[in-house]
CSV table of C-alpha atoms in Angstrom, one decimal:
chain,number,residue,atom,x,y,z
A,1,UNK,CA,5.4,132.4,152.1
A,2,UNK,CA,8.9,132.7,154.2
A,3,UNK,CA,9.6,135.9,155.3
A,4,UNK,CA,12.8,135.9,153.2
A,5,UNK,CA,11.2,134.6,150.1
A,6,UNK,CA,9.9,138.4,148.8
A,7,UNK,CA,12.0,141.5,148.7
A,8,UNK,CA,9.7,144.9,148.4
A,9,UNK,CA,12.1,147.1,145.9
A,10,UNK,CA,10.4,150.6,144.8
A,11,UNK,CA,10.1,151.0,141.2
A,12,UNK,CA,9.5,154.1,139.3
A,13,UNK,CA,6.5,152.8,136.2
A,14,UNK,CA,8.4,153.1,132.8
A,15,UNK,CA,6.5,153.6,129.3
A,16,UNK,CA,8.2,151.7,127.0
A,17,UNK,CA,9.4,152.7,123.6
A,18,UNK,CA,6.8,152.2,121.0
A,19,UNK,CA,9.6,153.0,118.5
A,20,UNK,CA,10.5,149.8,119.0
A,21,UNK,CA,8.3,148.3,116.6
A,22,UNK,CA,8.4,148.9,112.9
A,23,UNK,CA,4.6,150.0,112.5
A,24,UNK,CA,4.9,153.0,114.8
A,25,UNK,CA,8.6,154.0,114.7
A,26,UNK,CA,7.7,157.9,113.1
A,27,UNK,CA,4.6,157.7,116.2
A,28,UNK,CA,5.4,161.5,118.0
A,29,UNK,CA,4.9,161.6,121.6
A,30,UNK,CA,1.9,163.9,120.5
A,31,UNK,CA,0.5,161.2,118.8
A,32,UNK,CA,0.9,158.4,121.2
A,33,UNK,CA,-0.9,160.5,124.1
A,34,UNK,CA,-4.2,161.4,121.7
A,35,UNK,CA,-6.9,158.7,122.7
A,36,UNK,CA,-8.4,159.5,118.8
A,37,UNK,CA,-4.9,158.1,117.4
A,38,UNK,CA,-4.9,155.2,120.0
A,39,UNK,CA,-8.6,153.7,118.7
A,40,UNK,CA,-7.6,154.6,114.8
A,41,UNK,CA,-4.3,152.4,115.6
A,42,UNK,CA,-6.0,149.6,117.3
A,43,UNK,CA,-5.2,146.1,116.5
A,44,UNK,CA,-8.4,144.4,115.5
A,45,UNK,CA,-6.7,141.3,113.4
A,46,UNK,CA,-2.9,138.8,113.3
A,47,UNK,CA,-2.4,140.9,110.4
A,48,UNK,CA,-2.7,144.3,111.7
A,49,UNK,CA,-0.7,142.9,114.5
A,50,UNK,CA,2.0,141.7,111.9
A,51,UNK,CA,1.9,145.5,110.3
A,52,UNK,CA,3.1,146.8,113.8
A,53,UNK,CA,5.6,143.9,115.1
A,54,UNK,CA,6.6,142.9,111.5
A,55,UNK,CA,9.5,139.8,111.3
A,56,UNK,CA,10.0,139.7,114.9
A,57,UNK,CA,7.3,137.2,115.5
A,58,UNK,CA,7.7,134.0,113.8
A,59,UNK,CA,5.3,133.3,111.4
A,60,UNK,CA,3.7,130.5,113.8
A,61,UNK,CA,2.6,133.1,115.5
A,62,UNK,CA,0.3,134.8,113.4
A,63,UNK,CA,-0.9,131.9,112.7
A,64,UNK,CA,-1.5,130.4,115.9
A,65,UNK,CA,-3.4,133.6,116.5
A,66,UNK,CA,-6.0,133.1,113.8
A,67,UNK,CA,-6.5,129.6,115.0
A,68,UNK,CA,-7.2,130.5,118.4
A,69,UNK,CA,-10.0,133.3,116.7
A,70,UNK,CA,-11.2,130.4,114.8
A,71,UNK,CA,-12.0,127.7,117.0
A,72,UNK,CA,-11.8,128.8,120.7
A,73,UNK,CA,-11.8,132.6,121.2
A,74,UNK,CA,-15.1,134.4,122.7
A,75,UNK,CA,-14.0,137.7,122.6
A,76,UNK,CA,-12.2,139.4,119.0
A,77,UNK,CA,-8.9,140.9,118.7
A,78,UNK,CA,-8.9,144.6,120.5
A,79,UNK,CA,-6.0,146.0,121.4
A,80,UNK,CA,-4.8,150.1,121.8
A,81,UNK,CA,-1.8,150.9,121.2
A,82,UNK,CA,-1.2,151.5,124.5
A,83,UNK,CA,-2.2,148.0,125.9
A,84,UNK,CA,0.2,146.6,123.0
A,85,UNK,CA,2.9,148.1,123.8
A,86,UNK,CA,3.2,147.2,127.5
A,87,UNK,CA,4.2,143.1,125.7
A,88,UNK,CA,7.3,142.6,126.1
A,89,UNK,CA,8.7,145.9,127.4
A,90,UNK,CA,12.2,145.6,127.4
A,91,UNK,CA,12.7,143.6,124.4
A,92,UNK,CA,14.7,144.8,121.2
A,93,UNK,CA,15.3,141.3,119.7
A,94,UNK,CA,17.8,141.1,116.3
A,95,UNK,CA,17.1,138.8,114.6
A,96,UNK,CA,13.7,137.8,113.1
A,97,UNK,CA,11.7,135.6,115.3
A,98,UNK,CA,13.9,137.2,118.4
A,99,UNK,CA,10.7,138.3,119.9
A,100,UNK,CA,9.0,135.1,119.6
A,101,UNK,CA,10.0,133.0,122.8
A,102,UNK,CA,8.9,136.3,124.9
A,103,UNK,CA,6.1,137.4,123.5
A,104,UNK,CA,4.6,133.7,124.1
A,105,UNK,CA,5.4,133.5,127.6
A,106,UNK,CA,4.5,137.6,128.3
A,107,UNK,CA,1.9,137.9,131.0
A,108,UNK,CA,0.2,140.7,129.5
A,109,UNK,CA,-0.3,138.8,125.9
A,110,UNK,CA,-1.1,135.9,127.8
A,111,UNK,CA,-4.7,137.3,128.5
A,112,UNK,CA,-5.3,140.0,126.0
A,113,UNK,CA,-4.1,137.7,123.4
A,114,UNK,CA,-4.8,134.5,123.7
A,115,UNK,CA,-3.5,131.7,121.1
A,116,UNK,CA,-4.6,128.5,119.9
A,117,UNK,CA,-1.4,127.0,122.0
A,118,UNK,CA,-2.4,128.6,125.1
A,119,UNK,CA,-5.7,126.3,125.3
A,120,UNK,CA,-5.8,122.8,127.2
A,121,UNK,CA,-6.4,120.2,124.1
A,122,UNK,CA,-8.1,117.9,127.2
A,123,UNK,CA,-11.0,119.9,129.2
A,124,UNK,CA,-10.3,123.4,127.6
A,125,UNK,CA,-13.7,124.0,128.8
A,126,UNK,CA,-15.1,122.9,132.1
A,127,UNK,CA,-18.7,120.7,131.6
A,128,UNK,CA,-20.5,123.8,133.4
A,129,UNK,CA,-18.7,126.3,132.0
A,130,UNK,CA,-21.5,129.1,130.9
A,131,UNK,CA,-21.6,132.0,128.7
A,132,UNK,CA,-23.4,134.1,130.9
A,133,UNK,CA,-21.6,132.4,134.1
A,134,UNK,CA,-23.2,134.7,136.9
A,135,UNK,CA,-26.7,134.7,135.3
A,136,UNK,CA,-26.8,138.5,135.4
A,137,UNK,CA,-29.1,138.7,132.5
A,138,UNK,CA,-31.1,136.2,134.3
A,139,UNK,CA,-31.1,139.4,136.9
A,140,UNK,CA,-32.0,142.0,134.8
A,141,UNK,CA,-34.6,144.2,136.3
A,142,UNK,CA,-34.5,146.6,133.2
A,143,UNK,CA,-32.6,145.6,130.1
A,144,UNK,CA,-28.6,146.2,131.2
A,145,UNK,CA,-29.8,146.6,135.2
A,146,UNK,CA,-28.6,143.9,137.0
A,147,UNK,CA,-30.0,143.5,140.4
A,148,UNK,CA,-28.1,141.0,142.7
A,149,UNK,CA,-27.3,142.5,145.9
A,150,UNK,CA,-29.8,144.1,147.9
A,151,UNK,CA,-28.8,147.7,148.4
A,152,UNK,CA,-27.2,147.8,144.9
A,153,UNK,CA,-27.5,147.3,140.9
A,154,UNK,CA,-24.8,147.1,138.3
A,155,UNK,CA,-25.8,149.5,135.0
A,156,UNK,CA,-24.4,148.0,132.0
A,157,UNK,CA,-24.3,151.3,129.6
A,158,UNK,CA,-22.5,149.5,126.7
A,159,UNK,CA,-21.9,146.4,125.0
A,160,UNK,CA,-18.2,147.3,124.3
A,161,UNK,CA,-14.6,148.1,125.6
A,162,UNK,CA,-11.8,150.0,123.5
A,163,UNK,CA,-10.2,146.9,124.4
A,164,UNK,CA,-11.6,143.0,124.6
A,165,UNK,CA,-9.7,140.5,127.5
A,166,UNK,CA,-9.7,136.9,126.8
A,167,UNK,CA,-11.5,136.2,129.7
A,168,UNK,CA,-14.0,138.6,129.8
A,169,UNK,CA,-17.2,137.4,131.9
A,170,UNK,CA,-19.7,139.5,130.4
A,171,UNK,CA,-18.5,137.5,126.9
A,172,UNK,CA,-21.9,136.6,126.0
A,173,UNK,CA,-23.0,140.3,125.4
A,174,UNK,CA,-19.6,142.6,125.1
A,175,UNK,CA,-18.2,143.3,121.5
A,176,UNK,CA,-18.3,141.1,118.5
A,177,UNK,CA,-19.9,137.9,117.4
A,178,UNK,CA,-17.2,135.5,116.5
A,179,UNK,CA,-16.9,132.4,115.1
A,180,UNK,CA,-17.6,130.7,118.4
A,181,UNK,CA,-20.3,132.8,119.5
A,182,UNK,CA,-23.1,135.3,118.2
A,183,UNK,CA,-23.2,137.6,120.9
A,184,UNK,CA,-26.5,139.0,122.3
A,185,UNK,CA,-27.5,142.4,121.7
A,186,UNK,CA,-29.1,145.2,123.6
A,187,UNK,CA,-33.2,145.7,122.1
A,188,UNK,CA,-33.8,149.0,123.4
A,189,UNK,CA,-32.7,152.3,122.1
A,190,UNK,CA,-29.7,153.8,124.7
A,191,UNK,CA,-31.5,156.6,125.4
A,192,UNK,CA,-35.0,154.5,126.4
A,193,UNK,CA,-32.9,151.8,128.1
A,194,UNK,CA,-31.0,154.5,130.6
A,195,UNK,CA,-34.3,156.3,131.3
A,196,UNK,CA,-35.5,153.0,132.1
A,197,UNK,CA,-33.0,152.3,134.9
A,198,UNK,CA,-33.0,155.6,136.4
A,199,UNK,CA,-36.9,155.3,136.9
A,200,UNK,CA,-36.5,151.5,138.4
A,201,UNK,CA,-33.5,152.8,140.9
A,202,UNK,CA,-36.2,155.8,141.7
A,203,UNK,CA,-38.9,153.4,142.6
A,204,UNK,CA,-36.7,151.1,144.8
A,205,UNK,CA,-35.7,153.8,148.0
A,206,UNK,CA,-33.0,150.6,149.1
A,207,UNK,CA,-30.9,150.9,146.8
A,208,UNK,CA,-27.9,152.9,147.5
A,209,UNK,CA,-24.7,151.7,145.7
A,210,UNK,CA,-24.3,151.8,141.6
A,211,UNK,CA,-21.7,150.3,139.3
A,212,UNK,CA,-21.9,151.9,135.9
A,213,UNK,CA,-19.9,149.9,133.6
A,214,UNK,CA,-20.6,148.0,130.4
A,215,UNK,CA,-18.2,147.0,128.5
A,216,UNK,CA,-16.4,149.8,129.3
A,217,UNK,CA,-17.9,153.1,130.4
A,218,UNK,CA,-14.7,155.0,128.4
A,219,UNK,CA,-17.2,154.1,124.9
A,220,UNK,CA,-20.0,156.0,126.4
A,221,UNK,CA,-20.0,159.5,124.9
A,222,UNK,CA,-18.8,161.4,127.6
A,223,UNK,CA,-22.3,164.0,127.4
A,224,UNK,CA,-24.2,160.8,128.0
A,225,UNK,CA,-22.1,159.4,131.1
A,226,UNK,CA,-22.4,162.5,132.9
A,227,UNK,CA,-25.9,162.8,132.3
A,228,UNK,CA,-26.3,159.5,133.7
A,229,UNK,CA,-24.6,159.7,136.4
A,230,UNK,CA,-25.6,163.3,136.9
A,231,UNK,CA,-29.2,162.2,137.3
A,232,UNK,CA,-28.8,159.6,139.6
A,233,UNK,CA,-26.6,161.7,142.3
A,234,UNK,CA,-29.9,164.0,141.6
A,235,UNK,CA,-32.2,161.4,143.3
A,236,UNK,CA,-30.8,162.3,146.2
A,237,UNK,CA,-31.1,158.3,147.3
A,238,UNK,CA,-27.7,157.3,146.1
A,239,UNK,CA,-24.5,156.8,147.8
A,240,UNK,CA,-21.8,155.4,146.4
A,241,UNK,CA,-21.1,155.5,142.3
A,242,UNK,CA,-18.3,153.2,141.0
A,243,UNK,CA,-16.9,154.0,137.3
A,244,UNK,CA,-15.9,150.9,135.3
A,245,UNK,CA,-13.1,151.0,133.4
A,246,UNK,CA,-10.1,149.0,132.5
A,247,UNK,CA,-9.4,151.6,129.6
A,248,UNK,CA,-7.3,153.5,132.6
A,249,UNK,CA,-4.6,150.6,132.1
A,250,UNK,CA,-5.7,150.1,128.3
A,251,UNK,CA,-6.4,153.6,127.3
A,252,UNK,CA,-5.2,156.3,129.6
A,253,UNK,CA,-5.3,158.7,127.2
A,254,UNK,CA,-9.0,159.3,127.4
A,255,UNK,CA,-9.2,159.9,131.0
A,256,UNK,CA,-5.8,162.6,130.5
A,257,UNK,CA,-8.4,164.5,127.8
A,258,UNK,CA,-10.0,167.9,128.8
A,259,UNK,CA,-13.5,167.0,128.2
A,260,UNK,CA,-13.1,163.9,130.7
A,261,UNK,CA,-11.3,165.5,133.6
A,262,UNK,CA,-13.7,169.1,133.4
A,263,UNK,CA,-16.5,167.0,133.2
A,264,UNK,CA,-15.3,164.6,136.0
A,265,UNK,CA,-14.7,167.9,138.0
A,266,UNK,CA,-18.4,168.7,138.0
A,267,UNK,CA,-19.3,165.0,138.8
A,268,UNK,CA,-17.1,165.0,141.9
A,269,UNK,CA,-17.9,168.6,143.3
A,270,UNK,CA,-22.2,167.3,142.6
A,271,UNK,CA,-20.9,163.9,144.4
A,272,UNK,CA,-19.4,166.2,147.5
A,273,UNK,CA,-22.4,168.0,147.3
A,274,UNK,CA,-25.1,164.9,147.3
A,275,UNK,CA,-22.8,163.3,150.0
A,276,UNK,CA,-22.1,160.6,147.8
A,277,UNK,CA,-18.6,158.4,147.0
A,278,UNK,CA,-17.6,158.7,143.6
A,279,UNK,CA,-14.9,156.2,142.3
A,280,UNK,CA,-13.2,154.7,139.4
A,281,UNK,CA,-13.2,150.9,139.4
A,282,UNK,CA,-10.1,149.5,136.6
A,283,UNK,CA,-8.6,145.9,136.0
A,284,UNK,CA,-4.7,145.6,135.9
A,285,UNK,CA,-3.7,142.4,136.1
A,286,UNK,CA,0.2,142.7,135.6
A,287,UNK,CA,3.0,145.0,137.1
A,288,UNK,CA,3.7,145.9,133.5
A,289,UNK,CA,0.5,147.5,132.4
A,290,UNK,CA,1.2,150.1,135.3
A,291,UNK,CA,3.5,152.9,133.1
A,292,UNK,CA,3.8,156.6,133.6
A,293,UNK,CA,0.8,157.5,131.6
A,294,UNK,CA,-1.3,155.2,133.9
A,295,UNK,CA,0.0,157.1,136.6
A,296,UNK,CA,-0.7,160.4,135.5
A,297,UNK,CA,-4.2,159.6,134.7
A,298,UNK,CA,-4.8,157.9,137.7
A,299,UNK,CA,-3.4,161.2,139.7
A,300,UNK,CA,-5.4,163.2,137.2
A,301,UNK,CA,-8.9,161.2,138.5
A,302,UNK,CA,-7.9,162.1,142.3
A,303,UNK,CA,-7.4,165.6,141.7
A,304,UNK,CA,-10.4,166.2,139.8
A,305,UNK,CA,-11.9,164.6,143.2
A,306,UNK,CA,-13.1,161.2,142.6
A,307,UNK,CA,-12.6,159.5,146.1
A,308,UNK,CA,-11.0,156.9,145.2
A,309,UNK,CA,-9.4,154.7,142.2
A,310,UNK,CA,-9.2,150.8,143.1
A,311,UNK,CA,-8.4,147.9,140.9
A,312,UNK,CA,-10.0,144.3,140.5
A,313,UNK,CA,-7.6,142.3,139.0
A,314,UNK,CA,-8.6,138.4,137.8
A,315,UNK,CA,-6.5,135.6,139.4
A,316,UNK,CA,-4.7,134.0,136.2
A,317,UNK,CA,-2.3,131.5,135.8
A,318,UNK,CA,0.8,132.9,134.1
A,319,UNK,CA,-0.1,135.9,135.0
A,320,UNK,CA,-0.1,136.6,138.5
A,321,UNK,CA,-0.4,133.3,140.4
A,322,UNK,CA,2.3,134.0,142.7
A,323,UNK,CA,2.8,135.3,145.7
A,324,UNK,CA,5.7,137.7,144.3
A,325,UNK,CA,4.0,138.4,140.8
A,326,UNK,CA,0.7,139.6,143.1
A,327,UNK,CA,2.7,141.7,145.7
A,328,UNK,CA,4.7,143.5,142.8
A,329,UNK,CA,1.4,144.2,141.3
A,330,UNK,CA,0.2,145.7,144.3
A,331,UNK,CA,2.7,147.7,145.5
A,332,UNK,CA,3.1,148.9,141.7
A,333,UNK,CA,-0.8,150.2,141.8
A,334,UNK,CA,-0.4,151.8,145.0
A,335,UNK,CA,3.4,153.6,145.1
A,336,UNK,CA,3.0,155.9,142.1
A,337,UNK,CA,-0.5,156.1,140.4
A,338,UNK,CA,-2.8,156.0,144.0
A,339,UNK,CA,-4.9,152.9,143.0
A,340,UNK,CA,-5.6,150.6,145.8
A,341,UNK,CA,-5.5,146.8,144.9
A,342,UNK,CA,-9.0,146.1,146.1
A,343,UNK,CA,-10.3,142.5,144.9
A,344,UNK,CA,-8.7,139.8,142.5
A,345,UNK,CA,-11.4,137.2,141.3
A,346,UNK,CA,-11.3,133.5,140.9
A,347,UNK,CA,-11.4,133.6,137.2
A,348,UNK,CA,-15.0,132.9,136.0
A,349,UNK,CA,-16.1,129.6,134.5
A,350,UNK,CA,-16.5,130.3,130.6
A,351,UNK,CA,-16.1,128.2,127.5
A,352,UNK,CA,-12.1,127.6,126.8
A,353,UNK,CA,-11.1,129.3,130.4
A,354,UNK,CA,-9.4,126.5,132.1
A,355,UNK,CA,-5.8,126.9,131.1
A,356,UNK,CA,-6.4,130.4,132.9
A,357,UNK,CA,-8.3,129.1,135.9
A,358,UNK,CA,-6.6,128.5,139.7
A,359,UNK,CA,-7.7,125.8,142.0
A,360,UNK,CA,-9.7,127.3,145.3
A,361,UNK,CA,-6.8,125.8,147.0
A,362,UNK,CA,-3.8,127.6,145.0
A,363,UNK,CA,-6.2,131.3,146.0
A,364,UNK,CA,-6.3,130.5,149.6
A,365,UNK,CA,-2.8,129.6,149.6
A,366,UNK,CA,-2.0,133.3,147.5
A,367,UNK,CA,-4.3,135.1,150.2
A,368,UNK,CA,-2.8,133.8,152.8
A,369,UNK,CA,0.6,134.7,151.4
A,370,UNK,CA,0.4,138.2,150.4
A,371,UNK,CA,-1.0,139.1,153.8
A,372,UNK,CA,0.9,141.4,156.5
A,373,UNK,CA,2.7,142.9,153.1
A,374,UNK,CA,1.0,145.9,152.5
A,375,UNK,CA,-1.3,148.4,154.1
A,376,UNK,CA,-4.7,146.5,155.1
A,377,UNK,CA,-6.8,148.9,153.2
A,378,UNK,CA,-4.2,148.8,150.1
A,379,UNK,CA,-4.3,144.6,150.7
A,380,UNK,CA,-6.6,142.9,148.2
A,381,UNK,CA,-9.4,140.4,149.1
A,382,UNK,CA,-9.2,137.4,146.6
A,383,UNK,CA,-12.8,136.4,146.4
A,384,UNK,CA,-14.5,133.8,143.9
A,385,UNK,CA,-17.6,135.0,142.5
A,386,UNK,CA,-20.4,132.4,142.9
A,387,UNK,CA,-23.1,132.4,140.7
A,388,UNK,CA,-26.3,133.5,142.5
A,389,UNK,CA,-25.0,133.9,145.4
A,390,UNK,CA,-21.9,136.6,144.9
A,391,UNK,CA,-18.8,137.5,146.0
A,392,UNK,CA,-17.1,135.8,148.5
A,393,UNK,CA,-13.6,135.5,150.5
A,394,UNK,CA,-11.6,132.6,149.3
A,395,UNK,CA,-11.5,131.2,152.8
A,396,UNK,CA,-15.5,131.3,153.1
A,397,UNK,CA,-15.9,127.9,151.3
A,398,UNK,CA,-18.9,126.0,153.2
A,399,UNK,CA,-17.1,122.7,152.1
A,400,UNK,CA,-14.2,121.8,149.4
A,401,UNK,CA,-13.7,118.3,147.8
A,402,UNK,CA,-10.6,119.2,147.0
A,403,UNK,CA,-9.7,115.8,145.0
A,404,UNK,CA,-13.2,116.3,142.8
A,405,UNK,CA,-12.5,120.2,142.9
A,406,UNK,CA,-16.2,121.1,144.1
A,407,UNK,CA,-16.7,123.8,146.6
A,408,UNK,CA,-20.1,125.2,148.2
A,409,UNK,CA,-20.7,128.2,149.2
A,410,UNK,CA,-23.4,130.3,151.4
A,411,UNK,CA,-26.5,128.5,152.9
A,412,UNK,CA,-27.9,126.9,150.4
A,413,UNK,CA,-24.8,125.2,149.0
A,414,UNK,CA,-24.1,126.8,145.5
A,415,UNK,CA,-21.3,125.3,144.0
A,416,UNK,CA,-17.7,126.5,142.1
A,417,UNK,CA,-15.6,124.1,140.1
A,418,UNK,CA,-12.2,123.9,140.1
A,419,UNK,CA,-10.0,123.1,136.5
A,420,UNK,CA,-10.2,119.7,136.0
A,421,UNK,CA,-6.5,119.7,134.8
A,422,UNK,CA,-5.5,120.8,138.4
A,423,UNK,CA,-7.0,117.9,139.8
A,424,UNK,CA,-5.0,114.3,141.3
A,425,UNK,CA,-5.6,111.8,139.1
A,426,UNK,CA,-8.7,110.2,141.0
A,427,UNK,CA,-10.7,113.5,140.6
A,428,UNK,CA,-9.8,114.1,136.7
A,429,UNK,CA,-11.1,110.6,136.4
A,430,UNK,CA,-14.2,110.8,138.5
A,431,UNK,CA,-15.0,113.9,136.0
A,432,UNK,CA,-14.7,111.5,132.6
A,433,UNK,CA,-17.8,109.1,134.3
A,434,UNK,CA,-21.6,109.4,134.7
A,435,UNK,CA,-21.9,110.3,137.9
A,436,UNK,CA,-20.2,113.5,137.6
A,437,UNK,CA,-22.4,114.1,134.0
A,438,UNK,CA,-25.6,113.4,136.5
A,439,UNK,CA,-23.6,116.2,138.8
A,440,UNK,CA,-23.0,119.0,136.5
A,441,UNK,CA,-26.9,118.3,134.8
A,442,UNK,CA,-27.7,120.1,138.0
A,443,UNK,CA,-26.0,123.0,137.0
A,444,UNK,CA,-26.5,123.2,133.2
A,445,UNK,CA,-29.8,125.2,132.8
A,446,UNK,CA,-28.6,127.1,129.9
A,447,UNK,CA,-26.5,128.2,127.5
């Protein structure tokens, strides 16, 4: 990127006016910050979204919306308030359908609510695209422990978020069966399954690092999170504890409430204690999901004394596939709420994902951009997630066929696919014949 082609411009975050929209134009600022009113007030279906937005959305819409639930979606319709209202910010259209043109082209919508029009009607899905695309369950060393890396596991506490994302990877197990897909459930009993993992990370001395997420760790009843995470700073083993939640862009109003920040108070004085790093790990994937009350909660987490709040964004197109759409991201997370942009993934490879996906080539062009902008601890590292193998830096591709869009990665070669859409000609047509079926066989060893 030229040096002239980005201009860094501080921005204060700005809530936007809910008012706005008919459904909540008598909500009290009272009401809008209680996390209890922002679940009741979810938006779970097109016609609880047409109760909020009313006439300004053309009908086709709505529509388009229960299509895409219909015949492509893997995740349901979850929205907060909160996440809702960061659409189309600025908008006060008058006249009906005003809000139409916008709210299609919004970045946030674009991946919290996708539509049937969004999908590619050629290669929507890619021929290896997986419903568990990093095999984690394959991993499982207790039901919801997934142990990848050596020196650490990721504890999946919950199957659900207070909010779903289009492009979830974890869509096989998080939230609702739909039409598309009957999700697979947890056996055990919560209480058995955590007891499980705390007595496998106990009889395995190397592990050191633990991501307790889900879903989303804001739907774990906040008595059993802090037991959980109370008992493994008690082993005296662990070292480094990393909170997932996108609810802090989604739902902020959970982390503002007095339960959560005495009870993260204790957590982080036990962490100083037990030597140990305790952070908060969210997704924001669009400078317009970083408002005032995103701020104050992420300041709230720091001064209860977690040591750190970072974000890991996903790589979308539409979203944030430019250099200057990325950099105001950043620099958004970092001026005013403290969270330092810390990875953006290659989007993963699940069904109906490609009109999301970037070429390798497009991420190493975006790394290679945003560098020398900001701090080099605040400057993200876009990394593609491999499937068992694991994260790594754009630019650590073994190979890259770029017109067939296959990469390999590590020592023993593990592939990623780019879109086929993205591809010249030659590949997208070297992907419709029987050598590449024979290919991807190698890859398709379930569901």
């Amino acid at each position: 990127m030229a040096d002239d082609a980005y201009c860094y411009q501080p921005r204060e975050p700005v809530e936007p006016d809910w008012t706005r929209f008919r459904g909540w134009r008598d909500v009290s600022a009272r009401e809008w910050r209680d996390p209890r009113w922002q679940r009741t007030h979810s938006v779970r279906s097109a016609r609880r979204l047409r109760d909020v937005v009313g006439d300004w959305l053309a009908d086709s819409v709505y529509e388009d919306l229960l299509t895409d639930q219909e015949r492509y979606a893997t995740m349901s319709v979850l929205l907060t308030p909160q996440m809702l209202n960061t659409m189309v910010p600025s908008a006060v259209p008058r006249r009906p359908g005003g809000l139409t043109d916008a709210f299609y082209a919004d970045p946030v919508r674009r991946y919290m609510l996708p539509l049937a029009s969004d999908r590619l009607r050629v290669w929507s899905s890619h021929p290896t695209a997986r419903r568990d695309p990093l095999h984690e369950q394959e991993m499982w060393a207790t039901e919801g422990l997934t142990h990848r890396y050596p020196t650490k596991v990721l504890a999946e506490l919950t199957a659900t978020c207070p909010q779903y994302c289009g492009h979830c990877t974890r869509m096989d197990l998080v939230g609702p069966s739909v039409p598309q897909v009957v999700k697979a459930r947890f056996d055990g009993h919560a209480t058995d399954r955590l007891a499980a993992m705390l007595k496998y990370i106990q009889a395995n001395p190397q592990i050191r690092d633990v991501v307790v997420s889900g879903g989303d760790v804001a739907n774990v009843a906040w008595y059993q999170l802090e037991g959980f995470v109370t008992a493994l700073l008690e082993t005296g083993q662990i070292r480094d504890i990393r909170l997932a939640a996108k609810s802090l862009a989604g739902l902020p109003q959970h982390w503002l409430s007095t339960e959560v920040r005495s009870g993260l108070e204790r957590l982080a004085a036990l962490a100083r204690r037990r030597r140990c790093s305790l952070a908060l790990h969210t997704h924001v994937n669009a400078t317009q999901s970083v408002t005032p009350l995103v701020a104050e909660a992420s300041r709230a987490l720091l001064e209860a004394g977690l040591s750190d709040v970072r974000n890991q964004g996903v790589l979308m197109r539409g979203v944030n596939d430019t250099p200057a759409a990325l950099l105001d991201l950043c620099f958004a997370l970092a001026d005013s709420p403290g969270i330092t942009p810390y990875y953006f993934y290659m989007c993963d490879i699940v069904p109906h994902s490609e009109h999301w996906r970037l070429t390798l080539a497009e991420s190493q062009a975006l790394q290679d951009a945003i560098m020398g902008w900001l701090p080099g601890f605040s400057t993200p590292r876009l990394v593609c997630d491999v499937a068992r193998l694991g994260k790594r830096w754009v630019h650590q591709a073994v190979s890259y066929d770029r017109e067939r869009g296959i990469s390999t990665w590590g020592q023993a070669g593990l592939p990623y696919f780019d879109p086929i859409h993205a591809l010249p000609p030659a590949g997208r047509a070297w992907w419709k014949g029987e050598e590449a079926l024979a290919h991807t066989a190698l890859f398709q060893d379930g569901p």
